[in-house]
Amino acid sequence: MFNSPTRSRTGFGYDVHRFTSGTCVRLCGVDIPFEKSLAGHSDADVGLHALTDAILGAIAAGDIGSHFSSSDPRWHDSDSSVFLNHAVELAEKEGFYVHHVDITLICEAPNLAPYRGAMREAVADILDIDVSAVSVKATTTEGLGFLGRGEGIAAQAVASLSPKVVP
């Protein structure tokens, strides 16, 4: 039964945004200085978008676009934590809590290693979980494809949800 969860759930999310002119990129809730920005209707935070989709997928609740249409002006320039919080609230209503997340950011630049800790902390704060339950990694495509040509940034995320135990 969906409304009485007894087993853990896992969801997967993916997002990509192209670069545009700008001075920083926002990834996993952290502004990172860079010679470009990411284009999008909201703040284009691919990390939080992928994670939002992962949580929505774990509870079989569609995708980010079905909850926050890019054609809706209400979401223009929105902070992506709004989307992530919504997904967490839906999961909680279905009887689940997020107990671990794993995010992989895929780009040639900027160098994300110096910001990894801040991104983990930002995601942990949004989810209200311990930072030890948040993994943020970065990789490249070795110069291959649109990401390798430096046209944008992609993200993959996995979210593990557990049933809430009611005393």
PDB file of N, CA and C in Angstrom, residues 33-95:
ATOM      1  N   PRO A  33      31.780  31.298  -7.841  1.00  0.00           N
ATOM      2  CA  PRO A  33      32.263  32.276  -8.818  1.00  0.00           C
ATOM      3  C   PRO A  33      32.754  31.581 -10.094  1.00  0.00           C
ATOM      4  N   PHE A  34      32.336  32.122 -11.248  1.00  0.00           N
ATOM      5  CA  PHE A  34      32.711  31.544 -12.541  1.00  0.00           C
ATOM      6  C   PHE A  34      32.438  32.583 -13.611  1.00  0.00           C
ATOM      7  N   GLU A  35      33.013  32.418 -14.768  1.00  0.00           N
ATOM      8  CA  GLU A  35      32.831  33.404 -15.841  1.00  0.00           C
ATOM      9  C   GLU A  35      31.524  33.238 -16.601  1.00  0.00           C
ATOM     10  N   LYS A  36      30.706  32.281 -16.192  1.00  0.00           N
ATOM     11  CA  LYS A  36      29.404  32.040 -16.810  1.00  0.00           C
ATOM     12  C   LYS A  36      28.392  31.740 -15.714  1.00  0.00           C
ATOM     13  N   SER A  37      27.120  31.707 -16.110  1.00  0.00           N
ATOM     14  CA  SER A  37      26.037  31.270 -15.230  1.00  0.00           C
ATOM     15  C   SER A  37      25.273  30.179 -15.953  1.00  0.00           C
ATOM     16  N   LEU A  38      24.360  29.557 -15.254  1.00  0.00           N
ATOM     17  CA  LEU A  38      23.502  28.552 -15.879  1.00  0.00           C
ATOM     18  C   LEU A  38      22.167  29.191 -16.247  1.00  0.00           C
ATOM     19  N   ALA A  39      21.685  28.875 -17.432  1.00  0.00           N
ATOM     20  CA  ALA A  39      20.408  29.407 -17.916  1.00  0.00           C
ATOM     21  C   ALA A  39      19.273  28.519 -17.436  1.00  0.00           C
ATOM     22  N   GLY A  40      18.209  29.152 -16.991  1.00  0.00           N
ATOM     23  CA  GLY A  40      17.044  28.402 -16.560  1.00  0.00           C
ATOM     24  C   GLY A  40      15.947  29.334 -16.107  1.00  0.00           C
ATOM     25  N   HIS A  41      14.756  28.792 -15.982  1.00  0.00           N
ATOM     26  CA  HIS A  41      13.618  29.588 -15.533  1.00  0.00           C
ATOM     27  C   HIS A  41      13.794  29.984 -14.068  1.00  0.00           C
ATOM     28  N   SER A  42      14.298  29.037 -13.266  1.00  0.00           N
ATOM     29  CA  SER A  42      14.566  29.316 -11.852  1.00  0.00           C
ATOM     30  C   SER A  42      16.041  29.694 -11.728  1.00  0.00           C
ATOM     31  N   ASP A  43      16.672  29.349 -10.609  1.00  0.00           N
ATOM     32  CA  ASP A  43      18.100  29.635 -10.444  1.00  0.00           C
ATOM     33  C   ASP A  43      18.986  28.627 -11.167  1.00  0.00           C
ATOM     34  N   ALA A  44      18.385  27.643 -11.843  1.00  0.00           N
ATOM     35  CA  ALA A  44      19.084  26.654 -12.678  1.00  0.00           C
ATOM     36  C   ALA A  44      20.057  25.775 -11.890  1.00  0.00           C
ATOM     37  N   ASP A  45      19.769  25.536 -10.630  1.00  0.00           N
ATOM     38  CA  ASP A  45      20.634  24.703  -9.791  1.00  0.00           C
ATOM     39  C   ASP A  45      20.419  23.232 -10.161  1.00  0.00           C
ATOM     40  N   VAL A  46      21.264  22.726 -11.049  1.00  0.00           N
ATOM     41  CA  VAL A  46      21.090  21.362 -11.548  1.00  0.00           C
ATOM     42  C   VAL A  46      21.187  20.320 -10.437  1.00  0.00           C
ATOM     43  N   GLY A  47      22.002  20.578  -9.431  1.00  0.00           N
ATOM     44  CA  GLY A  47      22.132  19.629  -8.327  1.00  0.00           C
ATOM     45  C   GLY A  47      20.839  19.471  -7.550  1.00  0.00           C
ATOM     46  N   LEU A  48      20.229  20.604  -7.183  1.00  0.00           N
ATOM     47  CA  LEU A  48      18.971  20.528  -6.436  1.00  0.00           C
ATOM     48  C   LEU A  48      17.825  20.056  -7.319  1.00  0.00           C
ATOM     49  N   HIS A  49      17.862  20.379  -8.617  1.00  0.00           N
ATOM     50  CA  HIS A  49      16.810  19.901  -9.521  1.00  0.00           C
ATOM     51  C   HIS A  49      16.867  18.381  -9.644  1.00  0.00           C
ATOM     52  N   ALA A  50      18.059  17.835  -9.830  1.00  0.00           N
ATOM     53  CA  ALA A  50      18.196  16.378  -9.932  1.00  0.00           C
ATOM     54  C   ALA A  50      17.765  15.709  -8.629  1.00  0.00           C
ATOM     55  N   LEU A  51      18.136  16.303  -7.501  1.00  0.00           N
ATOM     56  CA  LEU A  51      17.750  15.730  -6.206  1.00  0.00           C
ATOM     57  C   LEU A  51      16.240  15.804  -5.995  1.00  0.00           C
ATOM     58  N   THR A  52      15.627  16.892  -6.399  1.00  0.00           N
ATOM     59  CA  THR A  52      14.171  17.011  -6.309  1.00  0.00           C
ATOM     60  C   THR A  52      13.508  15.898  -7.107  1.00  0.00           C
ATOM     61  N   ASP A  53      13.974  15.666  -8.334  1.00  0.00           N
ATOM     62  CA  ASP A  53      13.425  14.592  -9.154  1.00  0.00           C
ATOM     63  C   ASP A  53      13.656  13.226  -8.529  1.00  0.00           C
ATOM     64  N   ALA A  54      14.801  13.028  -7.886  1.00  0.00           N
ATOM     65  CA  ALA A  54      15.073  11.749  -7.238  1.00  0.00           C
ATOM     66  C   ALA A  54      14.070  11.474  -6.118  1.00  0.00           C
ATOM     67  N   ILE A  55      13.791  12.473  -5.310  1.00  0.00           N
ATOM     68  CA  ILE A  55      12.834  12.303  -4.211  1.00  0.00           C
ATOM     69  C   ILE A  55      11.426  12.083  -4.768  1.00  0.00           C
ATOM     70  N   LEU A  56      11.044  12.881  -5.760  1.00  0.00           N
ATOM     71  CA  LEU A  56       9.732  12.690  -6.384  1.00  0.00           C
ATOM     72  C   LEU A  56       9.618  11.301  -7.001  1.00  0.00           C
ATOM     73  N   GLY A  57      10.700  10.829  -7.613  1.00  0.00           N
ATOM     74  CA  GLY A  57      10.695   9.491  -8.195  1.00  0.00           C
ATOM     75  C   GLY A  57      10.543   8.406  -7.150  1.00  0.00           C
ATOM     76  N   ALA A  58      11.171   8.591  -6.006  1.00  0.00           N
ATOM     77  CA  ALA A  58      11.084   7.582  -4.941  1.00  0.00           C
ATOM     78  C   ALA A  58       9.664   7.403  -4.436  1.00  0.00           C
ATOM     79  N   ILE A  59       8.850   8.448  -4.523  1.00  0.00           N
ATOM     80  CA  ILE A  59       7.464   8.337  -4.061  1.00  0.00           C
ATOM     81  C   ILE A  59       6.482   8.281  -5.235  1.00  0.00           C
ATOM     82  N   ALA A  60       7.028   8.102  -6.447  1.00  0.00           N
ATOM     83  CA  ALA A  60       6.215   7.990  -7.665  1.00  0.00           C
ATOM     84  C   ALA A  60       5.280   9.186  -7.840  1.00  0.00           C
ATOM     85  N   ALA A  61       5.857  10.394  -7.672  1.00  0.00           N
ATOM     86  CA  ALA A  61       5.056  11.618  -7.733  1.00  0.00           C
ATOM     87  C   ALA A  61       5.412  12.495  -8.932  1.00  0.00           C
ATOM     88  N   GLY A  62       5.837  11.889 -10.010  1.00  0.00           N
ATOM     89  CA  GLY A  62       6.138  12.658 -11.208  1.00  0.00           C
ATOM     90  C   GLY A  62       7.513  13.288 -11.157  1.00  0.00           C
ATOM     91  N   ASP A  63       7.658  14.401 -11.892  1.00  0.00           N
ATOM     92  CA  ASP A  63       8.950  15.074 -11.951  1.00  0.00           C
ATOM     93  C   ASP A  63       8.785  16.546 -11.595  1.00  0.00           C
ATOM     94  N   ILE A  64       9.905  17.230 -11.513  1.00  0.00           N
ATOM     95  CA  ILE A  64       9.911  18.626 -11.093  1.00  0.00           C
ATOM     96  C   ILE A  64       9.025  19.490 -11.989  1.00  0.00           C
ATOM     97  N   GLY A  65       9.028  19.206 -13.295  1.00  0.00           N
ATOM     98  CA  GLY A  65       8.228  19.983 -14.237  1.00  0.00           C
ATOM     99  C   GLY A  65       6.732  19.832 -14.031  1.00  0.00           C
ATOM    100  N   SER A  66       6.309  18.684 -13.513  1.00  0.00           N
ATOM    101  CA  SER A  66       4.876  18.489 -13.276  1.00  0.00           C
ATOM    102  C   SER A  66       4.401  19.234 -12.030  1.00  0.00           C
ATOM    103  N   HIS A  67       5.327  19.636 -11.186  1.00  0.00           N
ATOM    104  CA  HIS A  67       4.987  20.394  -9.979  1.00  0.00           C
ATOM    105  C   HIS A  67       5.288  21.887 -10.130  1.00  0.00           C
ATOM    106  N   PHE A  68       6.311  22.205 -10.943  1.00  0.00           N
ATOM    107  CA  PHE A  68       6.766  23.586 -11.110  1.00  0.00           C
ATOM    108  C   PHE A  68       7.042  23.842 -12.589  1.00  0.00           C
ATOM    109  N   SER A  69       6.014  24.146 -13.328  1.00  0.00           N
ATOM    110  CA  SER A  69       6.142  24.348 -14.767  1.00  0.00           C
ATOM    111  C   SER A  69       7.042  25.532 -15.099  1.00  0.00           C
ATOM    112  N   SER A  70       7.924  25.328 -16.065  1.00  0.00           N
ATOM    113  CA  SER A  70       8.807  26.431 -16.477  1.00  0.00           C
ATOM    114  C   SER A  70       8.041  27.526 -17.216  1.00  0.00           C
ATOM    115  N   SER A  71       6.805  27.268 -17.571  1.00  0.00           N
ATOM    116  CA  SER A  71       5.994  28.307 -18.212  1.00  0.00           C
ATOM    117  C   SER A  71       5.222  29.146 -17.190  1.00  0.00           C
ATOM    118  N   ASP A  72       5.301  28.771 -15.917  1.00  0.00           N
ATOM    119  CA  ASP A  72       4.603  29.503 -14.863  1.00  0.00           C
ATOM    120  C   ASP A  72       5.501  30.621 -14.329  1.00  0.00           C
ATOM    121  N   PRO A  73       5.090  31.867 -14.483  1.00  0.00           N
ATOM    122  CA  PRO A  73       5.941  32.987 -14.048  1.00  0.00           C
ATOM    123  C   PRO A  73       6.203  33.019 -12.539  1.00  0.00           C
ATOM    124  N   ARG A  74       5.407  32.308 -11.748  1.00  0.00           N
ATOM    125  CA  ARG A  74       5.647  32.282 -10.294  1.00  0.00           C
ATOM    126  C   ARG A  74       7.030  31.731  -9.957  1.00  0.00           C
ATOM    127  N   TRP A  75       7.557  30.865 -10.814  1.00  0.00           N
ATOM    128  CA  TRP A  75       8.810  30.188 -10.503  1.00  0.00           C
ATOM    129  C   TRP A  75      10.015  30.843 -11.154  1.00  0.00           C
ATOM    130  N   HIS A  76       9.810  31.965 -11.852  1.00  0.00           N
ATOM    131  CA  HIS A  76      10.925  32.674 -12.487  1.00  0.00           C
ATOM    132  C   HIS A  76      11.927  33.137 -11.430  1.00  0.00           C
ATOM    133  N   ASP A  77      13.176  32.768 -11.607  1.00  0.00           N
ATOM    134  CA  ASP A  77      14.280  33.119 -10.694  1.00  0.00           C
ATOM    135  C   ASP A  77      14.111  32.549  -9.287  1.00  0.00           C
ATOM    136  N   SER A  78      13.278  31.533  -9.123  1.00  0.00           N
ATOM    137  CA  SER A  78      13.081  30.934  -7.800  1.00  0.00           C
ATOM    138  C   SER A  78      14.332  30.224  -7.314  1.00  0.00           C
ATOM    139  N   ASP A  79      14.504  30.241  -6.017  1.00  0.00           N
ATOM    140  CA  ASP A  79      15.549  29.457  -5.376  1.00  0.00           C
ATOM    141  C   ASP A  79      15.105  27.991  -5.427  1.00  0.00           C
ATOM    142  N   SER A  80      15.958  27.125  -5.914  1.00  0.00           N
ATOM    143  CA  SER A  80      15.585  25.716  -6.092  1.00  0.00           C
ATOM    144  C   SER A  80      15.333  24.984  -4.782  1.00  0.00           C
ATOM    145  N   SER A  81      15.719  25.572  -3.654  1.00  0.00           N
ATOM    146  CA  SER A  81      15.388  24.943  -2.374  1.00  0.00           C
ATOM    147  C   SER A  81      13.880  24.870  -2.186  1.00  0.00           C
ATOM    148  N   VAL A  82      13.129  25.771  -2.817  1.00  0.00           N
ATOM    149  CA  VAL A  82      11.660  25.733  -2.761  1.00  0.00           C
ATOM    150  C   VAL A  82      11.169  24.412  -3.357  1.00  0.00           C
ATOM    151  N   PHE A  83      11.744  24.015  -4.480  1.00  0.00           N
ATOM    152  CA  PHE A  83      11.338  22.782  -5.153  1.00  0.00           C
ATOM    153  C   PHE A  83      11.708  21.564  -4.307  1.00  0.00           C
ATOM    154  N   LEU A  84      12.927  21.601  -3.753  1.00  0.00           N
ATOM    155  CA  LEU A  84      13.385  20.479  -2.936  1.00  0.00           C
ATOM    156  C   LEU A  84      12.547  20.342  -1.674  1.00  0.00           C
ATOM    157  N   ASN A  85      12.252  21.457  -1.029  1.00  0.00           N
ATOM    158  CA  ASN A  85      11.400  21.410   0.165  1.00  0.00           C
ATOM    159  C   ASN A  85      10.029  20.834  -0.148  1.00  0.00           C
ATOM    160  N   HIS A  86       9.469  21.185  -1.301  1.00  0.00           N
ATOM    161  CA  HIS A  86       8.171  20.654  -1.719  1.00  0.00           C
ATOM    162  C   HIS A  86       8.231  19.136  -1.856  1.00  0.00           C
ATOM    163  N   ALA A  87       9.289  18.627  -2.494  1.00  0.00           N
ATOM    164  CA  ALA A  87       9.431  17.179  -2.666  1.00  0.00           C
ATOM    165  C   ALA A  87       9.548  16.476  -1.315  1.00  0.00           C
ATOM    166  N   VAL A  88      10.315  17.071  -0.401  1.00  0.00           N
ATOM    167  CA  VAL A  88      10.462  16.493   0.937  1.00  0.00           C
ATOM    168  C   VAL A  88       9.111  16.477   1.662  1.00  0.00           C
ATOM    169  N   GLU A  89       8.345  17.561   1.558  1.00  0.00           N
ATOM    170  CA  GLU A  89       7.021  17.613   2.194  1.00  0.00           C
ATOM    171  C   GLU A  89       6.096  16.539   1.630  1.00  0.00           C
ATOM    172  N   LEU A  90       6.129  16.335   0.308  1.00  0.00           N
ATOM    173  CA  LEU A  90       5.306  15.284  -0.291  1.00  0.00           C
ATOM    174  C   LEU A  90       5.722  13.909   0.220  1.00  0.00           C
ATOM    175  N   ALA A  91       7.026  13.681   0.322  1.00  0.00           N
ATOM    176  CA  ALA A  91       7.517  12.401   0.833  1.00  0.00           C
ATOM    177  C   ALA A  91       7.047  12.183   2.270  1.00  0.00           C
ATOM    178  N   GLU A  92       7.117  13.228   3.078  1.00  0.00           N
ATOM    179  CA  GLU A  92       6.679  13.121   4.467  1.00  0.00           C
ATOM    180  C   GLU A  92       5.184  12.828   4.552  1.00  0.00           C
ATOM    181  N   LYS A  93       4.385  13.436   3.676  1.00  0.00           N
ATOM    182  CA  LYS A  93       2.945  13.170   3.662  1.00  0.00           C
ATOM    183  C   LYS A  93       2.650  11.721   3.294  1.00  0.00           C
ATOM    184  N   GLU A  94       3.560  11.130   2.512  1.00  0.00           N
ATOM    185  CA  GLU A  94       3.388   9.723   2.122  1.00  0.00           C
ATOM    186  C   GLU A  94       3.991   8.768   3.147  1.00  0.00           C
ATOM    187  N   GLY A  95       4.562   9.323   4.224  1.00  0.00           N
ATOM    188  CA  GLY A  95       5.089   8.495   5.309  1.00  0.00           C
ATOM    189  C   GLY A  95       6.567   8.169   5.206  1.00  0.00           C
TER     190      GLY A  95
END
